[in-house]
Coordinates of C-alpha atoms and ligand atoms in Angstrom, one line a residue:
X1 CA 38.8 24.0 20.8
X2 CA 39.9 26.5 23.5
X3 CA 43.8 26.1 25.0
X4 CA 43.4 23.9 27.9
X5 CA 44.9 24.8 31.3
X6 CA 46.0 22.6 34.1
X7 CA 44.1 21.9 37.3
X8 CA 44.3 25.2 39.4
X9 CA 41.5 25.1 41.6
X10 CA 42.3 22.4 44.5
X11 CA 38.7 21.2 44.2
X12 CA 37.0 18.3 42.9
X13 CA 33.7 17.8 40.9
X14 CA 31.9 14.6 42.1
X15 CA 29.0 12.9 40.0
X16 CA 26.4 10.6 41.1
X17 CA 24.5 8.2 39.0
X18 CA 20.8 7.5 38.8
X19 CA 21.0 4.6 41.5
X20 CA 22.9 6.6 43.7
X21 CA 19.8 8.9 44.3
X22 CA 17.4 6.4 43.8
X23 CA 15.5 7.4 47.0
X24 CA 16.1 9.5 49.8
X25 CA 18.8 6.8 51.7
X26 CA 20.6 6.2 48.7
X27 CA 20.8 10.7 48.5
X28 CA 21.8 10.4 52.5
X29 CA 25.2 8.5 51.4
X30 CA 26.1 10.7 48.5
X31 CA 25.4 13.6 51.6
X32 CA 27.9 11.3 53.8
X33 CA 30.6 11.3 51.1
X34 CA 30.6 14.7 49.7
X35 CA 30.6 16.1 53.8
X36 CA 33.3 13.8 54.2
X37 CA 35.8 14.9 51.3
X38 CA 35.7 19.2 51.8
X39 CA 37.5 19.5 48.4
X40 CA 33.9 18.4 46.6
X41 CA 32.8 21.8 45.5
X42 CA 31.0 21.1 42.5
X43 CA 28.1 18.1 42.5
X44 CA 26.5 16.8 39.0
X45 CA 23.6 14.8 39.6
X46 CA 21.6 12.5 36.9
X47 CA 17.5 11.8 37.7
X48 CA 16.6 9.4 40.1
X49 CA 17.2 5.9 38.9
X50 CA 14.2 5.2 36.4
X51 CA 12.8 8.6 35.6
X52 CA 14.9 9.3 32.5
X53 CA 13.4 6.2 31.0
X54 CA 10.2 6.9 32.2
X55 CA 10.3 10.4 30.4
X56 CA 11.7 9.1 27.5
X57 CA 8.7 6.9 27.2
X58 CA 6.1 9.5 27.7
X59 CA 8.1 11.7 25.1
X60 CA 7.5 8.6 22.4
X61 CA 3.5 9.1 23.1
X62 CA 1.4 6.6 24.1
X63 CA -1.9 6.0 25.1
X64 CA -4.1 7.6 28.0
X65 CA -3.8 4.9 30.4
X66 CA 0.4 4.3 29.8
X67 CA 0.8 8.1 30.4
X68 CA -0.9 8.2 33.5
X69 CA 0.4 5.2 34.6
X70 CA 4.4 7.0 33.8
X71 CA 3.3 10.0 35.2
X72 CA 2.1 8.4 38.8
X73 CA 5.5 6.1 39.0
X74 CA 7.6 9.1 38.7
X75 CA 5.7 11.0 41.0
X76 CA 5.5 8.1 43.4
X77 CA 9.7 8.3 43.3
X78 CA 10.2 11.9 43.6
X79 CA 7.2 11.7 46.2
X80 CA 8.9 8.9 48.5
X81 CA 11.9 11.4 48.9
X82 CA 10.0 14.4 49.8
X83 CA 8.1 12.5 52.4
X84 CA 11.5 11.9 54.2
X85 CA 12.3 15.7 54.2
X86 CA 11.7 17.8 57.1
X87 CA 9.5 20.8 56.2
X88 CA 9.1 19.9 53.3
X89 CA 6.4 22.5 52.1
X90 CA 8.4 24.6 49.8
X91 CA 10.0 21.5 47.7
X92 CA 6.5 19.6 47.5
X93 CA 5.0 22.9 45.6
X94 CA 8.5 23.1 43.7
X95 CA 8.6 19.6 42.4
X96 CA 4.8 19.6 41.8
X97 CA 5.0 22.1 39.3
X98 CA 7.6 20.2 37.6
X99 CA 5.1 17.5 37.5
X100 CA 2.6 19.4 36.0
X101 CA 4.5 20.9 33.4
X102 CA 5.7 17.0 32.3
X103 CA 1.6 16.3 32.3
X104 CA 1.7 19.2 29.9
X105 CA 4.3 18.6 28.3
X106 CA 3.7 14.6 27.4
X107 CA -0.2 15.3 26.9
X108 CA 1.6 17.7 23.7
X109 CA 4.1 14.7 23.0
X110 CA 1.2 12.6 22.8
X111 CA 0.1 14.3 19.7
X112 CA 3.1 15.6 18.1
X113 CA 6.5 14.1 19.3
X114 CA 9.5 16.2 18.5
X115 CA 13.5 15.6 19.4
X116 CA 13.2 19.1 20.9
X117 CA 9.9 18.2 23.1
X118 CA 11.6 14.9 23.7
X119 CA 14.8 16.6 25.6
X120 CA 12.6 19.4 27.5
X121 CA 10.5 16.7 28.9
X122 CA 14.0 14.3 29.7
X123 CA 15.4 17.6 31.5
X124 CA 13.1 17.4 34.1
X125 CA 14.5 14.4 36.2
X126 CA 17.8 16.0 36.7
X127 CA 15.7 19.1 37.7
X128 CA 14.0 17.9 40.4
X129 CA 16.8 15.5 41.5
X130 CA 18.9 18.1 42.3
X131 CA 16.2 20.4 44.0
X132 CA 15.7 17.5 46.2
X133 CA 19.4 16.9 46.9
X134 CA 19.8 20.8 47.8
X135 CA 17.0 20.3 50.0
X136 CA 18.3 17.5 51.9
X137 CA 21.4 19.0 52.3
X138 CA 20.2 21.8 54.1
X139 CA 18.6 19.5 56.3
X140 CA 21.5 18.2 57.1
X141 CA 23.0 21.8 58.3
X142 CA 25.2 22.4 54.7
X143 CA 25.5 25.4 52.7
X144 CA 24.4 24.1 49.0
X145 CA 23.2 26.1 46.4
X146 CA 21.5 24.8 43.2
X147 CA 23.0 25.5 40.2
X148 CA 20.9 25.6 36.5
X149 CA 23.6 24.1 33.9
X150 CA 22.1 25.7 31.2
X151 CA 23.3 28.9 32.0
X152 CA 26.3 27.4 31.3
X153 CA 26.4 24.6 29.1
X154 CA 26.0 25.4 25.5
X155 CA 25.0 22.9 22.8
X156 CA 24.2 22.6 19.4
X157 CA 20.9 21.7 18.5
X158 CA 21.3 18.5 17.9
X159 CA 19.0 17.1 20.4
X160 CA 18.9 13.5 21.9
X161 CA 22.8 13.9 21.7
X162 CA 24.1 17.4 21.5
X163 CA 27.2 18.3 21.2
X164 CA 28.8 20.8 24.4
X165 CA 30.4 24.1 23.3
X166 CA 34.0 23.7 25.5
X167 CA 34.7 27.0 24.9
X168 CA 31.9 29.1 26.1
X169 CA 31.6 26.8 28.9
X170 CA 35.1 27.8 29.9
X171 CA 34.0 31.0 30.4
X172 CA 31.0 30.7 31.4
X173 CA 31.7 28.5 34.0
X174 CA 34.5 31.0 35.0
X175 CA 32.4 33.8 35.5
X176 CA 29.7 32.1 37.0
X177 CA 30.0 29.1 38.6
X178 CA 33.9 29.4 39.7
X179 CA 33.3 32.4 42.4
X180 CA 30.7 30.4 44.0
X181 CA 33.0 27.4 45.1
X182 CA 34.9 29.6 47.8
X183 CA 31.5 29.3 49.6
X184 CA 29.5 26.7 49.2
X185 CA 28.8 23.5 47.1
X186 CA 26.7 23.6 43.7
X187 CA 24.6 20.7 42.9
X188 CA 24.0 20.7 39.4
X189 CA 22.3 18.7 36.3
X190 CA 24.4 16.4 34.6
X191 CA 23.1 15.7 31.1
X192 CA 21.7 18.8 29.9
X193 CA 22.1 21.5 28.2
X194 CA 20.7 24.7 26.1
X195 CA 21.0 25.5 22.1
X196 CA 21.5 28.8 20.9
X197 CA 17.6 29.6 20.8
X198 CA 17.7 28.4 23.9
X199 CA 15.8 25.2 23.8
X200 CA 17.2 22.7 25.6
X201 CA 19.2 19.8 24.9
X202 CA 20.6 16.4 26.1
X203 CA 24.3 15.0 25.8
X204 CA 23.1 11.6 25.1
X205 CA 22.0 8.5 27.3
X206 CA 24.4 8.3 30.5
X207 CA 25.6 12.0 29.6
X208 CA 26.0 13.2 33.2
X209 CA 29.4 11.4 33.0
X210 CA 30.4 13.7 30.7
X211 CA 29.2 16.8 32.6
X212 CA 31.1 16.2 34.8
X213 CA 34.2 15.6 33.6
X214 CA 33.4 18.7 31.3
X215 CA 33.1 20.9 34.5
X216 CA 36.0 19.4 35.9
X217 CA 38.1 20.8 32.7
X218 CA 36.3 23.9 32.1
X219 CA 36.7 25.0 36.2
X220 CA 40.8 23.4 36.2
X221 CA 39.4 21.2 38.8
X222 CA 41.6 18.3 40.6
X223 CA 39.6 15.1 40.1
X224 CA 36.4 14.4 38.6
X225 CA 35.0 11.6 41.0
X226 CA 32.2 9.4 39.4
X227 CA 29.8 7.7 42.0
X228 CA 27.7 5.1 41.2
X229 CA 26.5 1.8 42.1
X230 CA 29.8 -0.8 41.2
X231 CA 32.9 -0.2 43.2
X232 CA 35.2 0.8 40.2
X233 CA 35.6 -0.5 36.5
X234 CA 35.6 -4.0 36.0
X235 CA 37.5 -6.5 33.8
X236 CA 34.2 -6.6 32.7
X237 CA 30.7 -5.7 33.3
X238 CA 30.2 -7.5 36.7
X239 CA 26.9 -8.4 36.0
X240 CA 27.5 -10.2 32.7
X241 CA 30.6 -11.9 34.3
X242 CA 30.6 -12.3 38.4
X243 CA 34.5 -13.4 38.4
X244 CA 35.3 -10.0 37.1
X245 CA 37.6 -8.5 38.9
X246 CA 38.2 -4.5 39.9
X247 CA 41.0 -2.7 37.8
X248 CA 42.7 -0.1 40.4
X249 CA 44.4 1.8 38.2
X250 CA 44.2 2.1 34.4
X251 CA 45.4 4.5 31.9
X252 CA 42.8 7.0 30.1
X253 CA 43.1 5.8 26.7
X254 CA 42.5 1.7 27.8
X255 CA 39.5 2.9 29.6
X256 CA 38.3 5.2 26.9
X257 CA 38.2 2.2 24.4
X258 CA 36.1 0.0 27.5
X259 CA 34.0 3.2 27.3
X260 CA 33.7 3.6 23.7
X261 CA 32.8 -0.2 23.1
X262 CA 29.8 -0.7 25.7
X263 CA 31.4 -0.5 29.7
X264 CA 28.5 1.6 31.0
X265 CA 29.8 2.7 33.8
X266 CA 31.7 5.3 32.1
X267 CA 29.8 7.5 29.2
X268 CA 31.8 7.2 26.2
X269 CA 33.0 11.2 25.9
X270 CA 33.5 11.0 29.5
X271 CA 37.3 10.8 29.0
X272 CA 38.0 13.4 26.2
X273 CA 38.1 16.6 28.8
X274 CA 40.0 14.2 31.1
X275 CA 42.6 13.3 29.0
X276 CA 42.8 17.0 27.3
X277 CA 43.6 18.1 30.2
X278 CA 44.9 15.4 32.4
X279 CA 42.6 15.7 35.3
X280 CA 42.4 12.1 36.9
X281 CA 39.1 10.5 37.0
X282 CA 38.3 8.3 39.9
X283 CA 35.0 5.3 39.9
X284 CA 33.3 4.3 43.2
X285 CA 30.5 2.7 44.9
X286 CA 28.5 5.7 46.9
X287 CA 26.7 2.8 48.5
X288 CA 30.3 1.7 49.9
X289 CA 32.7 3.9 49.1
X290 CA 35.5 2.2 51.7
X291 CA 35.6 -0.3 48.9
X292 CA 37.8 1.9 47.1
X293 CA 37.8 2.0 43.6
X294 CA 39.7 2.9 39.7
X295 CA 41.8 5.6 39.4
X296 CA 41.8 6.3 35.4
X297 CA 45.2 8.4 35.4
X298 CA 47.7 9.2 32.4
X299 CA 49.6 6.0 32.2
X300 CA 50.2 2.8 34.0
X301 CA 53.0 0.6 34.8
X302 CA 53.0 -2.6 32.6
X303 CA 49.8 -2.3 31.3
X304 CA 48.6 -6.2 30.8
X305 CA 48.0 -7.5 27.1
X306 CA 44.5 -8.1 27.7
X307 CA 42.7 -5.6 29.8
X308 CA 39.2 -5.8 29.7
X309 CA 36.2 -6.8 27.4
X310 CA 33.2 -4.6 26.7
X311 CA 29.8 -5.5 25.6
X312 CA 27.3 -3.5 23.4
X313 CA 24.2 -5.2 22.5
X314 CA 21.1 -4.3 19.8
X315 CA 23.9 -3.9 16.8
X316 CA 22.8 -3.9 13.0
X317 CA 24.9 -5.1 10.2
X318 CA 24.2 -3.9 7.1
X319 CA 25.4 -5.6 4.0
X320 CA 25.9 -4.3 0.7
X321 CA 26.8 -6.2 -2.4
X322 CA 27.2 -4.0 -5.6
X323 CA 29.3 -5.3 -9.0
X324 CA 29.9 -1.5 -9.3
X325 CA 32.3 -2.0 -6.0
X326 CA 34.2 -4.0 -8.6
X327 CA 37.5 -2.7 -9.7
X328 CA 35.9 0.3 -9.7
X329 CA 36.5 3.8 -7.6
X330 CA 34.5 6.1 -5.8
X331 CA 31.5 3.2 -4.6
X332 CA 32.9 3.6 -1.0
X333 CA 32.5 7.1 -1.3
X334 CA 28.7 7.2 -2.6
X335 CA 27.8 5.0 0.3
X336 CA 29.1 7.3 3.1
X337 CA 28.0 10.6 1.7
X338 CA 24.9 8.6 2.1
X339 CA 24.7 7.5 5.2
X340 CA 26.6 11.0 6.2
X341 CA 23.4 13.0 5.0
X342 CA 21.0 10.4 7.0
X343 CA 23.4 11.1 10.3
X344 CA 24.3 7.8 10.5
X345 CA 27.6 7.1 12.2
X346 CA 29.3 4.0 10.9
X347 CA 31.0 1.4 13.9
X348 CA 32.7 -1.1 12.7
X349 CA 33.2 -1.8 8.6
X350 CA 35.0 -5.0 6.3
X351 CA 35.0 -5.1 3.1
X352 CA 35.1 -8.2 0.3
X353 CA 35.1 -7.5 -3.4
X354 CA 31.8 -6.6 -4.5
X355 CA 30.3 -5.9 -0.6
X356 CA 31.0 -4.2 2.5
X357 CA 29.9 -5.0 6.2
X358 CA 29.1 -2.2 8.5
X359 CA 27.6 -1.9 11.7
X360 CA 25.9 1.1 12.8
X361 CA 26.2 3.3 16.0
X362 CA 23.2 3.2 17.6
X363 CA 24.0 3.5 21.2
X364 CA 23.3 7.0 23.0
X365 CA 20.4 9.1 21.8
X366 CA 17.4 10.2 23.8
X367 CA 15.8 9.9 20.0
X368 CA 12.5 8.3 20.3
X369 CA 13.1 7.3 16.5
X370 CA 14.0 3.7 17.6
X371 CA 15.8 2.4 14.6
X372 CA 18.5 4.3 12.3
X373 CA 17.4 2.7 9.2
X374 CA 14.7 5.3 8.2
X375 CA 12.7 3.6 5.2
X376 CA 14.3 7.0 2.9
X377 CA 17.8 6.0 3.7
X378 CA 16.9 2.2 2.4
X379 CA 15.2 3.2 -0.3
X380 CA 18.3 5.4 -1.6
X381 CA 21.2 3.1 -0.3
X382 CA 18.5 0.2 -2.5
X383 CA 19.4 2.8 -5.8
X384 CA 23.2 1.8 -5.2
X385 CA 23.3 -2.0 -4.3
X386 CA 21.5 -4.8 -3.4
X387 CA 21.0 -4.0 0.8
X388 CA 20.7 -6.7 3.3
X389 CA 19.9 -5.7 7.0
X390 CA 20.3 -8.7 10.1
X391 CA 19.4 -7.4 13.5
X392 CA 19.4 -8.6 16.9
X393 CA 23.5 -8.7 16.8
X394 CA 26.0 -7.7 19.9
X395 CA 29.6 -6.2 19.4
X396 CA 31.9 -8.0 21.5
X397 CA 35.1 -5.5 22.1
X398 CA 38.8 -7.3 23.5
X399 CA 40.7 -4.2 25.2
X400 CA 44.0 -4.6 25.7
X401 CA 47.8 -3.5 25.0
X402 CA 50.0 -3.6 21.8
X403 CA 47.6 -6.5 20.9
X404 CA 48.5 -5.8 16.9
X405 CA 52.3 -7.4 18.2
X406 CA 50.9 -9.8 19.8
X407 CA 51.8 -13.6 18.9
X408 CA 49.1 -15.9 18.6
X409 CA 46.8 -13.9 19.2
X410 CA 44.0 -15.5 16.9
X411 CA 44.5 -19.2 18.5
X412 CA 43.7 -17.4 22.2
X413 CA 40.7 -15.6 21.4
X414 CA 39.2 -17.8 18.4
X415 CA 40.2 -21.1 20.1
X416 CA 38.1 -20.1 23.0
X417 CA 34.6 -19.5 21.3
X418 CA 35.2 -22.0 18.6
X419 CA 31.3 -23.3 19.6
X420 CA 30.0 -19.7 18.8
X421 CA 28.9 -18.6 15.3
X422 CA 31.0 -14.8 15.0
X423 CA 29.1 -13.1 12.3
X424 CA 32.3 -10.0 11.7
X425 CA 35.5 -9.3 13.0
X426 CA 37.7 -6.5 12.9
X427 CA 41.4 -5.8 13.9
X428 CA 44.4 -4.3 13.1
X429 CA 42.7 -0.7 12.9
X430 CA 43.9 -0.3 16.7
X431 CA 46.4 -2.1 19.2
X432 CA 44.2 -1.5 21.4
X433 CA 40.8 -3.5 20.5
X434 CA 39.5 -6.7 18.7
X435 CA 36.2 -6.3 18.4
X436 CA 33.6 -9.4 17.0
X437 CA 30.1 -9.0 16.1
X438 CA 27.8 -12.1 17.5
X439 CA 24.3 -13.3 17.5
X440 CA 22.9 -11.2 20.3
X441 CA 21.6 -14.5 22.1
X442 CA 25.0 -15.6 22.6
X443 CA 26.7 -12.3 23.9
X444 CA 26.7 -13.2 27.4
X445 CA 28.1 -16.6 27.3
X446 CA 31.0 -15.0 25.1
X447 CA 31.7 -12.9 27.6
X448 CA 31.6 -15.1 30.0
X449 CA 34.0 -17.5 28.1
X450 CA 36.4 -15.1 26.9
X451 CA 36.6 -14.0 30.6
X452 CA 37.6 -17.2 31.6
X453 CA 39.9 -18.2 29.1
X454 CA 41.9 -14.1 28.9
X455 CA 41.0 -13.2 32.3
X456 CA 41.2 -16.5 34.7
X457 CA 44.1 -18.4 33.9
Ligands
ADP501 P1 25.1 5.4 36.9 O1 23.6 5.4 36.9 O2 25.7 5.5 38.2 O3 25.6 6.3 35.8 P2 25.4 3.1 35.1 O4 24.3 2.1 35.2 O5 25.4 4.0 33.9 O6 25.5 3.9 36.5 O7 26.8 2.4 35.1 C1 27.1 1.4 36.1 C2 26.9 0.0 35.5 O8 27.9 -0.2 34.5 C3 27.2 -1.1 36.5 O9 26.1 -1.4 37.3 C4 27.6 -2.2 35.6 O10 26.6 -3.2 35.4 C5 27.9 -1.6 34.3 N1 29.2 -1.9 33.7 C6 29.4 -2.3 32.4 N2 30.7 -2.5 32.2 C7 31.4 -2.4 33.4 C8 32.7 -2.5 33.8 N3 33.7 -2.9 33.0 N4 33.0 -2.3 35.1 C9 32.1 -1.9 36.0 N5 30.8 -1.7 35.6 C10 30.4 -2.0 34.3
LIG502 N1 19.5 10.6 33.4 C1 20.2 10.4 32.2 C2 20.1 8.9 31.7 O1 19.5 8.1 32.4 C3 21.7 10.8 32.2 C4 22.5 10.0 33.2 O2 22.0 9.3 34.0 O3 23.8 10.1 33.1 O4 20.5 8.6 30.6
MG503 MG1 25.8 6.1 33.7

């Protein structure tokens, strides 16, 4: 980890989501707002809204007719777009030879698919996003120069979730990006990056967040401004819960656990530049940014005991039951050097006598291998106990404040849902969380519940 300096450069890095350059009106707002706020210097842009999954999809193979019909709907978005640009010549050619190199590329993919192929074909909506954002705003009479972020953003090779190198981007971005800000406004890719070899790579599902917020620590930026389509962060997802209600100001580590346990609208490594170097992060609507939005800042005044509750569905649990477990050392041990060497990251874990209860990460990867439990990792955790797997589960997370103090705690949440079946809980690792692991069916009305009885009263 390099030593972190302070903001130094009065500028600020502004992000905009998928939705927010949807299509060539949606791009004309995110125009209006970074030509309205001079300090934007630096602009990370994600694909237009559908393409990533759209790639992703061609990058898992499939048949002749799927592919063509993938390849025609993302033409048909970038496409739209162009035919709103003036002159538009020059970026037609441009963006059809990006389309022609994903027809390669998938054709490949739909013989052999590879993490590496996976990310190179995924890299290309961000590409061609931001070519068509530079172009429109030169239409509109501004000085923009587009920006390839793997010059600067070094990875590991870890693809469908690599992992940024902070501190070669520091000075990389130093000597190549920070001279350009006097002058102009970069657009950039948000959510990709290049290994060693110089293959590229992808920071996981969402990971333009964290581009961002990486650029805003690596340049010593002012603010890292994240655009998309909600106007701020949400007691909870607004969608799940339409009562929820906007949270103007909340401290990095609350909204890093609303991130870490399922709140979209932040990428969960979106706050660990941020808080290393205490750049505030603000969240707003670029389809109505007068609405305001969050300011996720160092610290709050009375932060409430219950802040917010996340949501993150398509959980595993995996039980094992083993006699060995009892009385006995080092079964604990065996099990995660297991799932260690698989690259399995374990969420949430409780543990009885002769079993343990875990749940398994599986948020975040480009990976096109669908599931984490690989037959080879069943077959050797099956050597060391009795295995069972249940699907179809969601991880319902509490955020709040100082809730291990709290006094009756248990009868508030538990007395709420006591229709629901909860399948796992876990507390007391953090003040911060309580998180329960449900039947996937009834996530929504738990939220929805919880919401009504922590959040309305
Ligand atoms: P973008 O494409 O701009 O990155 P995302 O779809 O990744 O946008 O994130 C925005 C979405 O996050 C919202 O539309 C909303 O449904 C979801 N979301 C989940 N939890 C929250 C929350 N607590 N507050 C606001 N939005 C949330
Ligand atoms: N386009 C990528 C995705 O859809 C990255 C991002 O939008 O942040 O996951
Ligand atoms: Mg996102």
């Amino acid at each position: 980890m390099y030593a972190v300096s302070s903001p130094n450069l009065p500028y600020v890095v502004a992000k905009f989501g998928g939705t927010s350059v949807a299509d060539f009106d949606a791009m004309n707002n995110c125009a209006d707002i970074i030509l309205a706020n001079t300090d934007v210097r630096v602009v990370v842009l994600s694909a237009s809204s559908g393409v990533t999954n759209l790639l992703v999809a061609l990058a898992s193979g499939c048949d002749d007719n799927k592919r063509e019909s993938y390849l025609k709907q993302i033409r048909n978005i970038q496409y739209a777009i162009i035919e709103r640009l003036n002159e538009a010549d020059i970026i037609r050619e441009e963006i059809d030879r990006l389309l022609e190199n994903i027809a390669t590329l998938s054709e490949t993919s739909s013989l052999t698919t590879s993490e590496a192929l996976t990310d190179e074909l995924v890299s290309h909506g961000e590409v061609m996003s931001t070519l068509l954002f530079v172009e429109l705003l030169r239409q509109r009479n501004t000085d923009a120069e587009w920006f390839d972020i793997r010059r600067i953003m070094r990875t590991n090779d870890n693809f469908g979730q690599a992992e940024p190198d902070t501190r070669h981007l520091h000075t990389s971005a130093i000597e190549h990006l920070q001279p350009r800000l006097h002058n102009t406004i970069v657009i950039t890719q948000g959510f990709i990056g290049r290994e060693e070899k110089g293959r590229t790579t992808t920071l996981g599902r969402g990971g333009s967040d964290y581009t961002a917020a990486l650029l805003g620590e690596a340049l010593g930026l002012q603010r890292v401004d994240i655009w998309t389509d909600v106007p701020g962060i949400y007691t909870t997802d607004p969608r799940v819960a339409p009562s929820a209600k906007r949270i103007t100001k909340i401290a990095f580590d609350e909204a890093a656990e609303m991130a870490t346990f399922g709140a979209k609208v932040l990428h969960p490594a979106t706050l660990l530049p941020a808080v290393r170097c205490g750049i505030p992060v603000f969240v707003g609507s670029s389809k109505d940014p007068q609405a305001g939005g969050t300011l996720v800042c160092d610290k709050t005044e009375n932060p409430p005991r219950f802040r917010a509750l996340a949501l993150r569905r398509k959980q595993t649990l995996l039980t094992l039951h083993s006699l060995k477990m009892l009385h006995a050392r080092g079964f604990l041990a065996e099990v995660f050097t297991l799932l260690s060497r698989h690259h399995i990251s374990v969420d949430l874990i409780t543990t009885s006598e002769v079993s343990i209860a875990l749940t398994l990460d599986t948020t975040g990867s480009t990976s096109t291998n669908g599931s984490l439990l690989t037959n080879a990792l069943l077959t050797e955790l099956s050597t060391l106990c009795r295995v069972e797997v249940e699907e179809d589960l969601a991880l319902v997370a509490i955020i709040g404040n100082k809730l291990s103090q709290a006094k009756g705690l248990g009868k508030e949440i538990f007395g709420a849902l006591e229709s629901f079946n909860i399948r796992m809980i876990s507390y007391g690792a953090s003040s911060h969380n309580v998180c329960l692991l449900v039947p996937g069916k009834d996530a929504e009305s738990i939220i929805q519940t919880l919401h009504r009885n922590l959040f309305e009263i």
